[in-house]
């Protein structure tokens, strides 16, 4: 029996009309990679909903590992995130809600570190020709929010599982719309996610 990997992407948000992470999560659903079978879902860009959605998915699927994906339009490399912080802030979500300096979990730590093998992910990506770097901030928007929620849940429930977040640069499709953001081909973005998943097994 393979282990279960919960893989999530996000729906489109702000002025990004598509979200490559939604497509990649969908395409990898059911795939078997190394020790893991992928179970994919798409999260809402909604501060009041995304955390609940994710925790429900964790309860239902009981994953052995969690990789959350998000788009970081403007970044050049694939960025496994090092840390999530206990704050919601930033632009409006898809429901028009705009938090300011909000705490995510009243009793939570200020910051929670990724439990994914982020250094090895970067090494493997670069070894296979894909630019990658650990990022030291996942921002304060939805991506940081769900990363924090997943790590807080794992800690509170004593679940020692690899969990964390990976930000992807824009796809060419998005860069055509935006004009001034760096972009990658969809195939390279997807290959990067596959390499990260494989890193969990070796
Ligand atoms: N990226 C946003 C939220 C959804 C997504 O794909 C972020 O970086 O917070």
mmCIF file of C-alpha atoms and ligand atoms in Angstrom:
data_model
loop_
_atom_site.group_PDB
_atom_site.id
_atom_site.type_symbol
_atom_site.label_atom_id
_atom_site.label_comp_id
_atom_site.label_asym_id
_atom_site.label_seq_id
_atom_site.Cartn_x
_atom_site.Cartn_y
_atom_site.Cartn_z
ATOM 1 C CA UNK A 1 0.000 0.000 0.000
ATOM 2 C CA UNK A 2 1.348 3.392 -0.920
ATOM 3 C CA UNK A 3 1.232 6.328 1.422
ATOM 4 C CA UNK A 4 -1.127 9.248 0.807
ATOM 5 C CA UNK A 5 0.029 12.685 -0.263
ATOM 6 C CA UNK A 6 -2.485 15.507 -0.023
ATOM 7 C CA UNK A 7 -1.622 17.987 -2.803
ATOM 8 C CA UNK A 8 -3.517 21.255 -3.074
ATOM 9 C CA UNK A 9 -3.622 24.090 -5.576
ATOM 10 C CA UNK A 10 -5.572 27.341 -5.450
ATOM 11 C CA UNK A 11 -8.301 28.803 -7.601
ATOM 12 C CA UNK A 12 -7.529 32.000 -9.611
ATOM 13 C CA UNK A 13 -7.367 35.241 -7.581
ATOM 14 C CA UNK A 14 -6.847 39.002 -7.891
ATOM 15 C CA UNK A 15 -5.941 39.790 -11.489
ATOM 16 C CA UNK A 16 -4.605 36.325 -12.299
ATOM 17 C CA UNK A 17 -7.243 34.794 -14.557
ATOM 18 C CA UNK A 18 -5.842 31.285 -14.216
ATOM 19 C CA UNK A 19 -3.863 29.595 -11.484
ATOM 20 C CA UNK A 20 -1.276 27.065 -12.712
ATOM 21 C CA UNK A 21 -1.376 25.332 -9.319
ATOM 22 C CA UNK A 22 -5.032 24.385 -9.859
ATOM 23 C CA UNK A 23 -4.211 22.752 -13.180
ATOM 24 C CA UNK A 24 -1.134 20.943 -11.871
ATOM 25 C CA UNK A 25 -2.962 19.604 -8.824
ATOM 26 C CA UNK A 26 -5.747 18.328 -11.100
ATOM 27 C CA UNK A 27 -3.327 16.683 -13.524
ATOM 28 C CA UNK A 28 -1.459 14.863 -10.758
ATOM 29 C CA UNK A 29 -4.537 13.573 -8.938
ATOM 30 C CA UNK A 30 -4.268 9.793 -8.559
ATOM 31 C CA UNK A 31 -0.661 9.608 -9.769
ATOM 32 C CA UNK A 32 1.687 7.280 -7.930
ATOM 33 C CA UNK A 33 5.135 8.757 -7.284
ATOM 34 C CA UNK A 34 7.723 6.982 -5.182
ATOM 35 C CA UNK A 35 6.016 5.865 -1.977
ATOM 36 C CA UNK A 36 2.993 8.128 -2.460
ATOM 37 C CA UNK A 37 -0.354 8.241 -4.215
ATOM 38 C CA UNK A 38 -1.457 11.812 -4.866
ATOM 39 C CA UNK A 39 -4.838 13.047 -3.670
ATOM 40 C CA UNK A 40 -5.454 16.519 -5.109
ATOM 41 C CA UNK A 41 -7.847 19.291 -4.184
ATOM 42 C CA UNK A 42 -8.265 22.958 -5.037
ATOM 43 C CA UNK A 43 -8.600 25.479 -2.198
ATOM 44 C CA UNK A 44 -10.642 28.689 -2.259
ATOM 45 C CA UNK A 45 -8.935 32.064 -2.102
ATOM 46 C CA UNK A 46 -11.142 32.958 0.856
ATOM 47 C CA UNK A 47 -9.707 33.732 4.292
ATOM 48 C CA UNK A 48 -12.826 32.559 6.094
ATOM 49 C CA UNK A 49 -13.100 29.286 4.182
ATOM 50 C CA UNK A 50 -9.671 28.011 3.051
ATOM 51 C CA UNK A 51 -8.451 26.922 6.485
ATOM 52 C CA UNK A 52 -11.647 24.991 7.250
ATOM 53 C CA UNK A 53 -11.567 23.400 3.805
ATOM 54 C CA UNK A 54 -7.993 22.267 4.317
ATOM 55 C CA UNK A 55 -8.528 20.897 7.834
ATOM 56 C CA UNK A 56 -11.562 18.988 6.625
ATOM 57 C CA UNK A 57 -9.506 17.491 3.798
ATOM 58 C CA UNK A 58 -6.820 16.466 6.262
ATOM 59 C CA UNK A 59 -9.427 14.823 8.525
ATOM 60 C CA UNK A 60 -11.031 13.021 5.589
ATOM 61 C CA UNK A 61 -7.957 11.846 3.695
ATOM 62 C CA UNK A 62 -5.643 11.285 6.693
ATOM 63 C CA UNK A 63 -2.579 12.036 4.579
ATOM 64 C CA UNK A 64 0.972 10.859 5.306
ATOM 65 C CA UNK A 65 2.352 14.054 3.751
ATOM 66 C CA UNK A 66 0.978 17.428 2.681
ATOM 67 C CA UNK A 67 2.239 19.665 -0.115
ATOM 68 C CA UNK A 68 0.353 22.911 -0.628
ATOM 69 C CA UNK A 69 0.967 24.798 -3.877
ATOM 70 C CA UNK A 70 0.391 28.445 -4.719
ATOM 71 C CA UNK A 71 1.176 30.935 -7.418
ATOM 72 C CA UNK A 72 3.660 33.718 -6.641
ATOM 73 C CA UNK A 73 3.373 35.928 -9.721
ATOM 74 C CA UNK A 74 6.613 37.874 -10.073
ATOM 75 C CA UNK A 75 8.954 35.304 -8.565
ATOM 76 C CA UNK A 76 11.654 33.802 -10.783
ATOM 77 C CA UNK A 77 12.249 30.430 -9.159
ATOM 78 C CA UNK A 78 10.387 27.572 -7.551
ATOM 79 C CA UNK A 79 10.284 28.447 -3.860
ATOM 80 C CA UNK A 80 9.770 25.867 -1.145
ATOM 81 C CA UNK A 81 8.746 28.044 1.800
ATOM 82 C CA UNK A 82 10.659 27.852 5.074
ATOM 83 C CA UNK A 83 8.140 29.344 7.493
ATOM 84 C CA UNK A 84 4.503 30.357 7.945
ATOM 85 C CA UNK A 85 3.621 33.245 10.278
ATOM 86 C CA UNK A 86 0.566 33.764 12.460
ATOM 87 C CA UNK A 87 -0.936 36.676 10.554
ATOM 88 C CA UNK A 88 -3.539 37.429 7.908
ATOM 89 C CA UNK A 89 -3.019 40.635 6.003
ATOM 90 C CA UNK A 90 -2.983 41.748 2.417
ATOM 91 C CA UNK A 91 -5.250 42.430 -0.526
ATOM 92 C CA UNK A 92 -8.884 41.398 -0.846
ATOM 93 C CA UNK A 93 -9.659 37.705 -1.170
ATOM 94 C CA UNK A 94 -12.138 36.374 -3.737
ATOM 95 C CA UNK A 95 -15.033 37.261 -1.401
ATOM 96 C CA UNK A 96 -13.839 40.858 -1.090
ATOM 97 C CA UNK A 97 -12.591 40.374 2.471
ATOM 98 C CA UNK A 98 -9.390 42.236 3.354
ATOM 99 C CA UNK A 99 -7.832 41.355 6.721
ATOM 100 C CA UNK A 100 -5.433 43.675 8.511
ATOM 101 C CA UNK A 101 -2.947 42.401 11.103
ATOM 102 C CA UNK A 102 -5.229 39.534 12.071
ATOM 103 C CA UNK A 103 -4.031 36.547 14.063
ATOM 104 C CA UNK A 104 -4.739 33.154 12.433
ATOM 105 C CA UNK A 105 -4.719 31.084 15.642
ATOM 106 C CA UNK A 106 -5.091 32.892 18.991
ATOM 107 C CA UNK A 107 -3.039 30.290 20.827
ATOM 108 C CA UNK A 108 -0.636 29.638 17.973
ATOM 109 C CA UNK A 109 3.109 30.145 17.722
ATOM 110 C CA UNK A 110 4.292 33.302 15.943
ATOM 111 C CA UNK A 111 5.883 31.162 13.267
ATOM 112 C CA UNK A 112 5.901 27.501 12.234
ATOM 113 C CA UNK A 113 8.611 25.895 10.133
ATOM 114 C CA UNK A 114 7.927 23.706 7.112
ATOM 115 C CA UNK A 115 8.489 20.026 7.822
ATOM 116 C CA UNK A 116 9.124 19.232 4.145
ATOM 117 C CA UNK A 117 12.701 18.411 3.088
ATOM 118 C CA UNK A 118 13.050 21.888 1.561
ATOM 119 C CA UNK A 119 16.855 21.878 1.167
ATOM 120 C CA UNK A 120 16.809 18.549 -0.636
ATOM 121 C CA UNK A 121 13.938 19.749 -2.817
ATOM 122 C CA UNK A 122 15.999 22.740 -3.931
ATOM 123 C CA UNK A 123 19.053 20.524 -4.550
ATOM 124 C CA UNK A 124 17.050 18.037 -6.597
ATOM 125 C CA UNK A 125 15.335 20.746 -8.632
ATOM 126 C CA UNK A 126 18.627 22.428 -9.466
ATOM 127 C CA UNK A 127 20.301 19.085 -10.231
ATOM 128 C CA UNK A 128 17.552 18.466 -12.758
ATOM 129 C CA UNK A 129 17.980 21.872 -14.360
ATOM 130 C CA UNK A 130 15.183 23.835 -12.705
ATOM 131 C CA UNK A 131 15.951 27.094 -10.840
ATOM 132 C CA UNK A 132 14.915 26.851 -7.192
ATOM 133 C CA UNK A 133 15.585 28.559 -3.900
ATOM 134 C CA UNK A 134 14.226 28.348 -0.361
ATOM 135 C CA UNK A 135 12.008 31.352 0.344
ATOM 136 C CA UNK A 136 11.969 32.872 3.812
ATOM 137 C CA UNK A 137 8.542 34.395 3.486
ATOM 138 C CA UNK A 138 5.298 32.975 2.187
ATOM 139 C CA UNK A 139 3.738 36.452 2.534
ATOM 140 C CA UNK A 140 0.656 37.134 4.656
ATOM 141 C CA UNK A 141 -2.048 36.234 2.146
ATOM 142 C CA UNK A 142 -3.836 32.921 1.544
ATOM 143 C CA UNK A 143 -0.718 30.848 0.896
ATOM 144 C CA UNK A 144 0.822 31.723 4.238
ATOM 145 C CA UNK A 145 -2.618 31.215 5.792
ATOM 146 C CA UNK A 146 -3.076 27.606 4.665
ATOM 147 C CA UNK A 147 0.556 26.721 5.344
ATOM 148 C CA UNK A 148 0.145 28.014 8.897
ATOM 149 C CA UNK A 149 -3.156 26.165 9.355
ATOM 150 C CA UNK A 150 -1.674 22.853 8.185
ATOM 151 C CA UNK A 151 1.421 23.125 10.390
ATOM 152 C CA UNK A 152 -0.585 24.295 13.410
ATOM 153 C CA UNK A 153 -2.978 21.365 12.997
ATOM 154 C CA UNK A 154 -0.122 18.867 12.668
ATOM 155 C CA UNK A 155 1.575 20.244 15.781
ATOM 156 C CA UNK A 156 -1.621 20.436 17.845
ATOM 157 C CA UNK A 157 -2.542 16.865 16.921
ATOM 158 C CA UNK A 158 0.933 15.429 17.308
ATOM 159 C CA UNK A 159 1.020 14.371 13.674
ATOM 160 C CA UNK A 160 4.624 14.063 12.607
ATOM 161 C CA UNK A 161 4.189 14.265 8.891
ATOM 162 C CA UNK A 162 6.066 16.182 6.211
ATOM 163 C CA UNK A 163 3.958 19.272 5.477
ATOM 164 C CA UNK A 164 4.561 22.619 3.886
ATOM 165 C CA UNK A 165 4.138 24.978 1.012
ATOM 166 C CA UNK A 166 5.746 25.527 -2.388
ATOM 167 C CA UNK A 167 5.288 28.751 -4.357
ATOM 168 C CA UNK A 168 5.505 28.547 -8.150
ATOM 169 C CA UNK A 169 6.311 31.330 -10.615
ATOM 170 C CA UNK A 170 3.742 32.354 -13.224
ATOM 171 C CA UNK A 171 3.097 30.252 -16.317
ATOM 172 C CA UNK A 172 3.664 31.668 -19.822
ATOM 173 C CA UNK A 173 -0.115 31.894 -20.135
ATOM 174 C CA UNK A 174 -0.217 34.398 -17.258
ATOM 175 C CA UNK A 175 2.835 36.331 -18.405
ATOM 176 C CA UNK A 176 1.183 36.985 -21.760
ATOM 177 C CA UNK A 177 -1.652 38.707 -19.879
ATOM 178 C CA UNK A 178 0.595 40.555 -17.463
ATOM 179 C CA UNK A 179 3.460 41.676 -19.630
ATOM 180 C CA UNK A 180 5.984 42.199 -16.854
ATOM 181 C CA UNK A 181 6.307 39.019 -14.841
ATOM 182 C CA UNK A 182 8.799 36.184 -15.312
ATOM 183 C CA UNK A 183 7.269 32.904 -16.429
ATOM 184 C CA UNK A 184 7.836 29.195 -16.859
ATOM 185 C CA UNK A 185 6.262 26.661 -19.197
ATOM 186 C CA UNK A 186 3.453 24.630 -17.714
ATOM 187 C CA UNK A 187 5.477 21.457 -18.322
ATOM 188 C CA UNK A 188 8.443 22.763 -16.324
ATOM 189 C CA UNK A 189 6.200 23.893 -13.456
ATOM 190 C CA UNK A 190 4.612 20.469 -13.360
ATOM 191 C CA UNK A 191 7.990 18.722 -13.572
ATOM 192 C CA UNK A 192 9.162 20.829 -10.627
ATOM 193 C CA UNK A 193 6.199 19.677 -8.538
ATOM 194 C CA UNK A 194 6.862 16.045 -9.483
ATOM 195 C CA UNK A 195 10.529 16.362 -8.459
ATOM 196 C CA UNK A 196 9.476 17.826 -5.099
ATOM 197 C CA UNK A 197 7.042 14.962 -4.528
ATOM 198 C CA UNK A 198 9.704 12.402 -5.426
ATOM 199 C CA UNK A 199 12.039 13.989 -2.906
ATOM 200 C CA UNK A 200 9.704 12.787 -0.156
ATOM 201 C CA UNK A 201 10.606 9.189 -0.982
ATOM 202 C CA UNK A 202 14.371 9.374 -1.384
HETATM 203 N N1 LIG B 1 -1.203 32.432 -4.357
HETATM 204 C C1 LIG B 1 -1.624 33.363 -3.326
HETATM 205 C C2 LIG B 1 -2.941 32.849 -2.857
HETATM 206 C C3 LIG B 1 -3.397 31.874 -3.877
HETATM 207 C C4 LIG B 1 -2.200 31.592 -4.693
HETATM 208 O O1 LIG B 1 -2.111 30.719 -5.573
HETATM 209 C C5 LIG B 1 -0.576 33.598 -2.258
HETATM 210 O O2 LIG B 1 0.630 33.559 -2.589
HETATM 211 O O3 LIG B 1 -0.920 33.848 -1.105
#
